[in-house]
Short mmCIF file of C-alpha atoms in Angstrom, two decimals:
data_model
loop_
_atom_site.label_atom_id
_atom_site.label_comp_id
_atom_site.label_asym_id
_atom_site.label_seq_id
_atom_site.Cartn_x
_atom_site.Cartn_y
_atom_site.Cartn_z
CA MET A 1 95.24 120.50 76.22
CA ASN A 2 91.70 120.12 77.51
CA ARG A 3 90.97 120.00 81.24
CA ILE A 4 90.38 116.23 81.46
CA ASP A 5 93.76 115.50 79.85
CA ARG A 6 95.41 118.09 82.10
CA LEU A 7 93.93 116.55 85.26
CA SER A 8 95.26 113.13 84.20
CA ALA A 9 98.67 114.62 83.49
CA ILE A 10 98.75 116.40 86.87
CA LEU A 11 97.93 113.10 88.58
CA ILE A 12 100.83 111.39 86.78
CA GLN A 13 103.11 114.30 87.74
CA LEU A 14 102.11 113.95 91.40
CA GLN A 15 102.98 110.26 91.26
CA SER A 16 106.38 110.97 89.69
CA LYS A 17 107.83 112.91 92.66
CA LYS A 18 107.69 112.94 96.42
CA VAL A 19 106.40 116.53 96.52
CA VAL A 20 105.33 118.75 93.58
CA THR A 21 104.93 122.51 93.99
CA ALA A 22 101.98 124.40 92.57
CA GLN A 23 104.42 126.59 90.65
CA HIS A 24 105.94 123.58 88.89
CA ILE A 25 102.48 122.46 87.81
CA ALA A 26 101.64 125.97 86.62
CA ASP A 27 104.89 126.26 84.66
CA ARG A 28 104.48 122.85 83.01
CA PHE A 29 100.97 123.49 81.72
CA GLU A 30 101.31 127.27 81.35
CA ILE A 31 98.34 127.97 83.62
CA SER A 32 97.80 130.28 86.58
CA LEU A 33 98.25 129.21 90.20
CA ARG A 34 94.55 129.82 90.68
CA THR A 35 93.80 127.24 87.97
CA VAL A 36 96.20 124.80 89.66
CA TYR A 37 94.30 125.14 92.95
CA ARG A 38 91.02 124.49 91.15
CA ASP A 39 92.44 121.40 89.41
CA ILE A 40 93.79 119.98 92.68
CA ARG A 41 90.40 120.52 94.29
CA ALA A 42 88.73 118.71 91.37
CA LEU A 43 91.04 115.71 91.82
CA GLU A 44 90.31 115.62 95.55
CA GLU A 45 86.56 115.72 94.87
CA ALA A 46 87.04 112.75 92.50
CA GLY A 47 88.47 110.75 95.42
CA VAL A 48 92.22 111.14 94.85
CA PRO A 49 93.93 111.36 98.29
CA ILE A 50 96.17 114.43 97.86
CA GLY A 51 98.09 115.83 100.79
CA ALA A 52 99.68 119.28 101.07
CA GLU A 53 102.59 120.77 103.01
CA ALA A 54 102.59 124.50 103.55
CA GLY A 55 105.45 126.10 101.67
CA LYS A 56 106.44 122.84 99.98
CA GLY A 57 103.72 121.46 97.72
CA TYR A 58 101.34 118.60 97.01
CA PHE A 59 101.84 114.86 97.29
CA LEU A 60 99.85 111.63 96.91
CA MET A 61 99.07 109.85 100.14
CA GLU A 62 101.09 106.70 100.85
CA GLY A 63 99.59 103.56 99.30
CA TYR A 64 97.76 105.26 96.44
CA ASN A 65 98.90 104.15 93.00
CA LEU A 66 97.66 104.77 89.51
CA PRO A 67 97.16 101.88 87.11
CA PRO A 68 100.14 101.39 84.74
CA VAL A 69 100.32 104.26 82.25
CA SER A 70 100.63 103.72 78.51
CA PHE A 71 102.82 105.63 76.09
CA THR A 72 101.82 107.32 72.87
CA LYS A 73 103.92 106.38 69.86
CA GLU A 74 105.47 109.87 69.93
CA GLU A 75 106.50 109.42 73.57
CA ALA A 76 107.90 105.96 72.78
CA GLY A 77 109.86 107.49 69.88
CA ALA A 78 111.30 110.15 72.18
CA ILE A 79 112.43 107.44 74.62
CA LEU A 80 114.06 105.57 71.73
CA MET A 81 116.02 108.70 70.79
CA ALA A 82 117.18 109.03 74.40
CA SER A 83 118.29 105.39 74.42
CA LYS A 84 120.36 105.93 71.28
CA LEU A 85 122.12 108.89 72.92
CA ALA A 86 122.65 106.96 76.15
CA GLU A 87 124.19 104.10 74.17
CA LYS A 88 126.94 106.37 72.80
CA HIS A 89 127.37 109.03 75.47
CA THR A 90 127.31 107.16 78.79
CA ASP A 91 129.49 104.46 80.31
CA LYS A 92 128.87 100.71 80.56
CA SER A 93 127.04 100.91 83.88
CA ILE A 94 124.40 103.36 82.60
CA GLN A 95 124.14 101.62 79.23
CA GLN A 96 123.28 98.35 80.96
CA HIS A 97 120.61 99.96 83.17
CA PHE A 98 119.10 101.83 80.22
CA GLU A 99 118.95 98.65 78.16
CA GLU A 100 117.04 96.88 80.95
CA ALA A 101 114.69 99.87 81.28
CA MET A 102 114.00 99.82 77.52
CA TYR A 103 112.98 96.15 77.71
CA LYS A 104 110.46 97.02 80.44
CA ILE A 105 109.15 100.02 78.51
CA LYS A 106 108.71 97.96 75.34
CA ALA A 107 106.95 95.24 77.31
CA VAL A 108 104.06 97.56 78.26
CA LEU A 109 103.62 99.11 74.82
CA LYS A 110 100.64 98.29 72.67
CA MET A 111 101.34 96.30 69.51
CA GLN A 112 100.98 99.41 67.34
CA GLU A 113 103.58 101.30 69.39
CA LYS A 114 105.94 98.28 69.31
CA ASP A 115 105.75 98.19 65.51
CA TYR A 116 106.35 101.94 65.41
CA LEU A 117 109.49 101.59 67.57
CA GLU A 118 110.87 98.67 65.55
CA ASN A 119 110.48 100.62 62.33
CA LEU A 120 112.26 103.60 63.86
CA GLU A 121 115.01 101.72 65.67
CA GLN A 122 116.74 100.37 62.58
CA ASN A 123 116.78 103.80 60.95
CA ILE A 124 118.20 105.95 63.76
CA GLU A 125 121.88 106.03 64.63
CA VAL A 126 124.07 108.27 66.79
CA LEU A 127 127.55 108.52 65.34
CA GLN A 128 130.70 109.67 67.08
CA ARG A 129 134.43 109.30 66.86
CA PRO A 130 135.78 105.99 68.20
CA ASN A 131 136.38 106.31 71.94
CA ILE A 132 138.85 103.65 72.99
CA THR A 133 138.90 103.22 76.75
CA ALA A 134 142.32 102.47 78.19
CA GLU A 135 142.52 99.28 80.26
CA GLN A 136 143.41 101.17 83.43
CA PHE A 137 140.10 103.09 83.29
CA PRO A 138 137.24 100.58 83.70
CA ASP A 139 134.57 103.00 82.41
CA HIS A 140 131.74 101.84 84.66
CA PHE A 141 131.48 104.39 87.48
CA LEU A 142 128.65 106.72 86.39
CA ALA A 143 126.03 104.62 88.16
CA ASP A 144 128.09 104.67 91.39
CA ILE A 145 128.57 108.43 91.13
CA GLN A 146 124.82 108.85 90.58
CA SER A 147 124.14 106.80 93.70
CA ALA A 148 126.61 108.85 95.76
CA LEU A 149 124.97 112.07 94.51
CA ALA A 150 121.49 110.88 95.43
CA HIS A 151 122.50 109.61 98.88
CA LYS A 152 125.03 112.43 99.56
CA LYS A 153 127.91 110.04 100.19
CA VAL A 154 131.65 110.69 99.92
CA LEU A 155 133.66 109.09 97.10
CA SER A 156 137.21 107.76 97.27
CA PHE A 157 139.10 107.08 94.04
CA GLU A 158 142.37 107.14 92.13
CA TYR A 159 142.51 110.03 89.64
CA PHE A 160 144.82 110.40 86.66
CA SER A 161 145.99 113.97 86.20
CA ASN A 162 146.60 114.74 82.55
CA TYR A 163 148.64 117.77 83.65
CA ASN A 164 151.51 115.81 85.21
CA GLY A 165 150.69 112.28 84.01
CA GLN A 166 150.41 110.91 87.57
CA TYR A 167 147.79 109.17 89.71
CA ASN A 168 146.80 110.40 93.15
CA THR A 169 144.20 109.35 95.69
CA ARG A 170 141.29 111.70 96.15
CA GLN A 171 138.25 111.94 98.39
CA ALA A 172 135.46 114.09 97.00
CA GLU A 173 131.93 115.14 97.91
CA PRO A 174 130.06 114.88 94.57
CA LEU A 175 127.85 117.87 93.78
CA GLY A 176 126.88 117.34 90.14
CA LEU A 177 127.40 115.51 86.87
CA CYS A 178 127.64 117.32 83.54
CA TYR A 179 128.52 116.45 79.97
CA TYR A 180 130.71 118.68 77.84
CA GLY A 181 133.69 118.33 75.54
CA SER A 182 132.59 114.77 74.63
CA HIS A 183 133.09 113.54 78.22
CA TRP A 184 131.18 113.22 81.48
CA HIS A 185 132.54 115.34 84.33
CA MET A 186 131.90 115.07 88.07
CA ILE A 187 131.97 118.39 89.89
CA GLY A 188 132.76 117.86 93.54
CA PHE A 189 134.43 119.28 96.63
CA CYS A 190 137.94 117.83 96.67
CA ARG A 191 139.10 117.27 100.24
CA MET A 192 142.75 117.28 99.20
CA ARG A 193 142.49 120.67 97.45
CA GLN A 194 139.82 122.02 99.84
CA ASP A 195 137.94 123.47 96.89
CA LEU A 196 135.56 122.53 94.09
CA ARG A 197 137.16 120.57 91.26
CA ASP A 198 136.19 119.16 87.86
CA PHE A 199 136.95 115.41 87.53
CA ARG A 200 136.63 113.72 84.16
CA THR A 201 134.95 110.40 84.90
CA ASP A 202 136.99 108.51 82.29
CA ARG A 203 140.14 109.31 84.29
CA ILE A 204 138.81 107.73 87.49
CA THR A 205 139.80 104.26 88.68
CA LYS A 206 139.42 102.23 91.89
CA LEU A 207 136.32 104.18 92.92
CA ARG A 208 134.54 103.38 96.21
CA VAL A 209 131.39 104.89 97.70
CA LEU A 210 132.21 105.48 101.37
CA ASP A 211 129.69 105.06 104.16
CA GLU A 212 130.09 108.73 105.07
CA HIS A 213 127.57 111.47 104.38
CA TYR A 214 128.21 115.14 103.60
CA ASP A 215 126.18 118.35 103.50
CA PRO A 216 126.12 119.84 99.95
CA GLY A 217 124.73 123.09 101.36
CA LYS A 218 128.18 123.92 102.75
CA HIS A 219 129.60 124.37 99.24
CA GLN A 220 129.06 126.63 96.26
CA SER A 221 126.53 125.13 93.83
CA TYR A 222 128.12 123.21 90.98
CA GLN A 223 126.08 125.30 88.49
CA GLU A 224 127.73 128.50 89.73
CA TYR A 225 131.13 126.81 89.69
CA LEU A 226 130.60 125.76 86.07
CA LYS A 227 129.55 129.27 85.02
CA THR A 228 132.77 130.66 86.50
CA PHE A 229 134.85 127.79 85.12
CA MET A 230 133.45 128.13 81.59
CA ARG A 231 133.86 131.90 81.57
CA GLY A 232 137.42 131.76 82.83
CA THR A 233 138.78 134.04 85.51
CA ASP A 234 140.68 136.53 83.33
CA LEU A 235 138.86 137.16 80.05
CA ARG A 236 140.45 139.14 77.25
CA GLU A 237 138.69 140.67 74.27
CA SER A 238 139.60 139.96 70.66
CA ARG A 239 137.97 141.03 67.38
CA ILE A 240 138.27 139.43 63.96
CA ILE A 241 136.62 139.67 60.55
CA VAL A 242 135.88 136.55 58.54
CA SER A 243 134.66 136.41 54.97
CA LYS A 244 130.96 135.74 54.52
CA ARG A 245 131.79 132.53 52.69
CA VAL A 246 133.69 131.16 55.68
CA SER A 247 131.29 132.55 58.32
CA ARG A 248 128.66 130.03 57.24
CA HIS A 249 130.98 127.17 58.24
CA LEU A 250 132.08 128.30 61.70
CA GLY A 251 129.32 126.26 63.31
CA GLU A 252 129.09 125.85 67.07
CA GLN A 253 132.85 126.15 67.59
CA LYS A 254 132.67 129.94 67.64
CA TYR A 255 130.72 129.67 70.91
CA TYR A 256 133.30 127.30 72.34
CA PHE A 257 135.94 130.01 71.89
CA GLY A 258 133.84 132.62 73.71
CA LEU A 259 131.79 134.41 71.04
CA ALA A 260 130.28 137.55 72.58
CA GLU A 261 129.10 139.57 69.56
CA GLU A 262 128.53 138.99 65.85
CA LYS A 263 127.60 141.53 63.18
CA GLU A 264 127.80 141.92 59.42
CA VAL A 265 130.24 144.49 58.00
CA ASN A 266 131.22 145.45 54.47
CA ASP A 267 134.15 143.02 54.33
CA GLY A 268 132.34 140.08 55.91
CA VAL A 269 131.29 139.25 59.47
CA GLU A 270 132.90 140.83 62.52
CA LEU A 271 133.18 138.61 65.60
CA LYS A 272 134.03 139.59 69.15
CA PHE A 273 135.43 136.91 71.48
CA MET A 274 135.98 136.93 75.23
CA THR A 275 138.52 134.26 76.13
CA SER A 276 141.01 133.47 78.87
CA SER A 277 143.64 132.12 76.46
CA PHE A 278 144.55 133.16 72.92
CA ARG A 279 146.44 129.95 72.12
CA GLY A 280 143.39 127.81 71.34
CA LEU A 281 141.73 130.67 69.44
CA SER A 282 144.95 131.23 67.44
CA ARG A 283 145.11 127.59 66.34
CA TRP A 284 141.47 127.69 65.29
CA LEU A 285 141.87 130.92 63.28
CA LEU A 286 144.92 129.50 61.51
CA MET A 287 142.63 126.92 59.89
CA PHE A 288 140.90 129.61 57.83
CA GLY A 289 144.06 131.13 56.35
CA SER A 290 143.56 134.39 54.45
CA GLU A 291 139.78 134.29 54.98
CA VAL A 292 140.34 135.74 58.48
CA SER A 293 141.64 139.20 59.45
CA ILE A 294 142.53 140.00 63.06
CA ILE A 295 141.47 143.49 64.18
CA SER A 296 142.73 143.31 67.75
CA PRO A 297 144.67 142.73 69.91
CA ASP A 298 148.19 142.72 68.50
CA THR A 299 149.14 139.84 70.81
CA LEU A 300 146.60 137.61 69.02
CA LYS A 301 148.08 138.61 65.62
CA GLU A 302 151.56 137.81 66.90
CA ASP A 303 150.42 134.45 68.24
CA VAL A 304 148.89 133.45 64.88
CA GLN A 305 152.03 134.64 63.04
CA LYS A 306 154.20 132.57 65.37
CA LEU A 307 152.10 129.45 64.82
CA ALA A 308 152.13 129.96 61.05
CA LYS A 309 155.92 130.35 61.11
CA GLU A 310 156.37 127.21 63.22
CA THR A 311 154.09 125.25 60.89
CA PHE A 312 156.00 126.36 57.78
CA GLU A 313 159.40 125.57 59.31
CA HIS A 314 158.21 122.17 60.49
CA HIS A 315 156.93 121.06 57.08
CA TYR A 316 159.59 122.69 54.87
CA GLY A 317 162.57 122.16 57.15
CA SER A 318 163.90 125.68 56.72
CA LYS A 319 163.97 128.68 59.01
CA ILE A 320 162.13 131.91 58.23
CA ALA A 321 164.26 134.97 58.96
#
């Protein structure tokens, strides 16, 4: 990127946030801090009113606005891809807001970019398994949770616990939203449990944003909580060997079950897993039949043998001695 384009991009970046640090600018454009200081000085000399706060960063003075920016066709295409994902992987509240935003974005595009988007739109699709929302879960709370996160407000809601099949009333201080396992999850400090908890948003009903603020700095960060949660608290090692033919089809699921090491051996591919529960891993390994050999531990072998025995007896109606 030449300097003129970089100066324009820095100006847009300054307008996009309340305060932008020099380090963020340097990281984005892969330049030194010294170059950032020179670029900021050049913008100031061109008449752009840039303010600075020691230890915080740069900002545009109140009242200064750039003319409306235009998108390249590549940028418009990237936004279209994001809209397709939002359509399938968010709830009704976010889908509605994104649809309105897309109308506004398309309205400011040049005719060439509009044609480009129309040609792309009919040929891009995000597919997923049907996700039927039960009537008791209205599926429109992501926007409210976003608002509570931004304004640091407490949430009150009814939550369905899949563990015991019951509803209970919760009050939570939302700390983050994340998407995994085909669902959105709110990580928050649960006042009933007095600890951080993971709430699946599609199990929430009767949600209200209370007029009460909280201090997120009093709690562990939700990123650290997720790292601990995903790792599990008591990890156990297991080693298996799969045939090379099957190893090509393991896909991303091997990471879901805690893949730690992978190496080729004479008989195939040896995999090391670190997991908190063998039951899920056992069910997965059973899918591959004789293409998988369990090296260790014996408890994993026994678990797979037990599952295989139960499966045989279920389908053939006879007991194995």
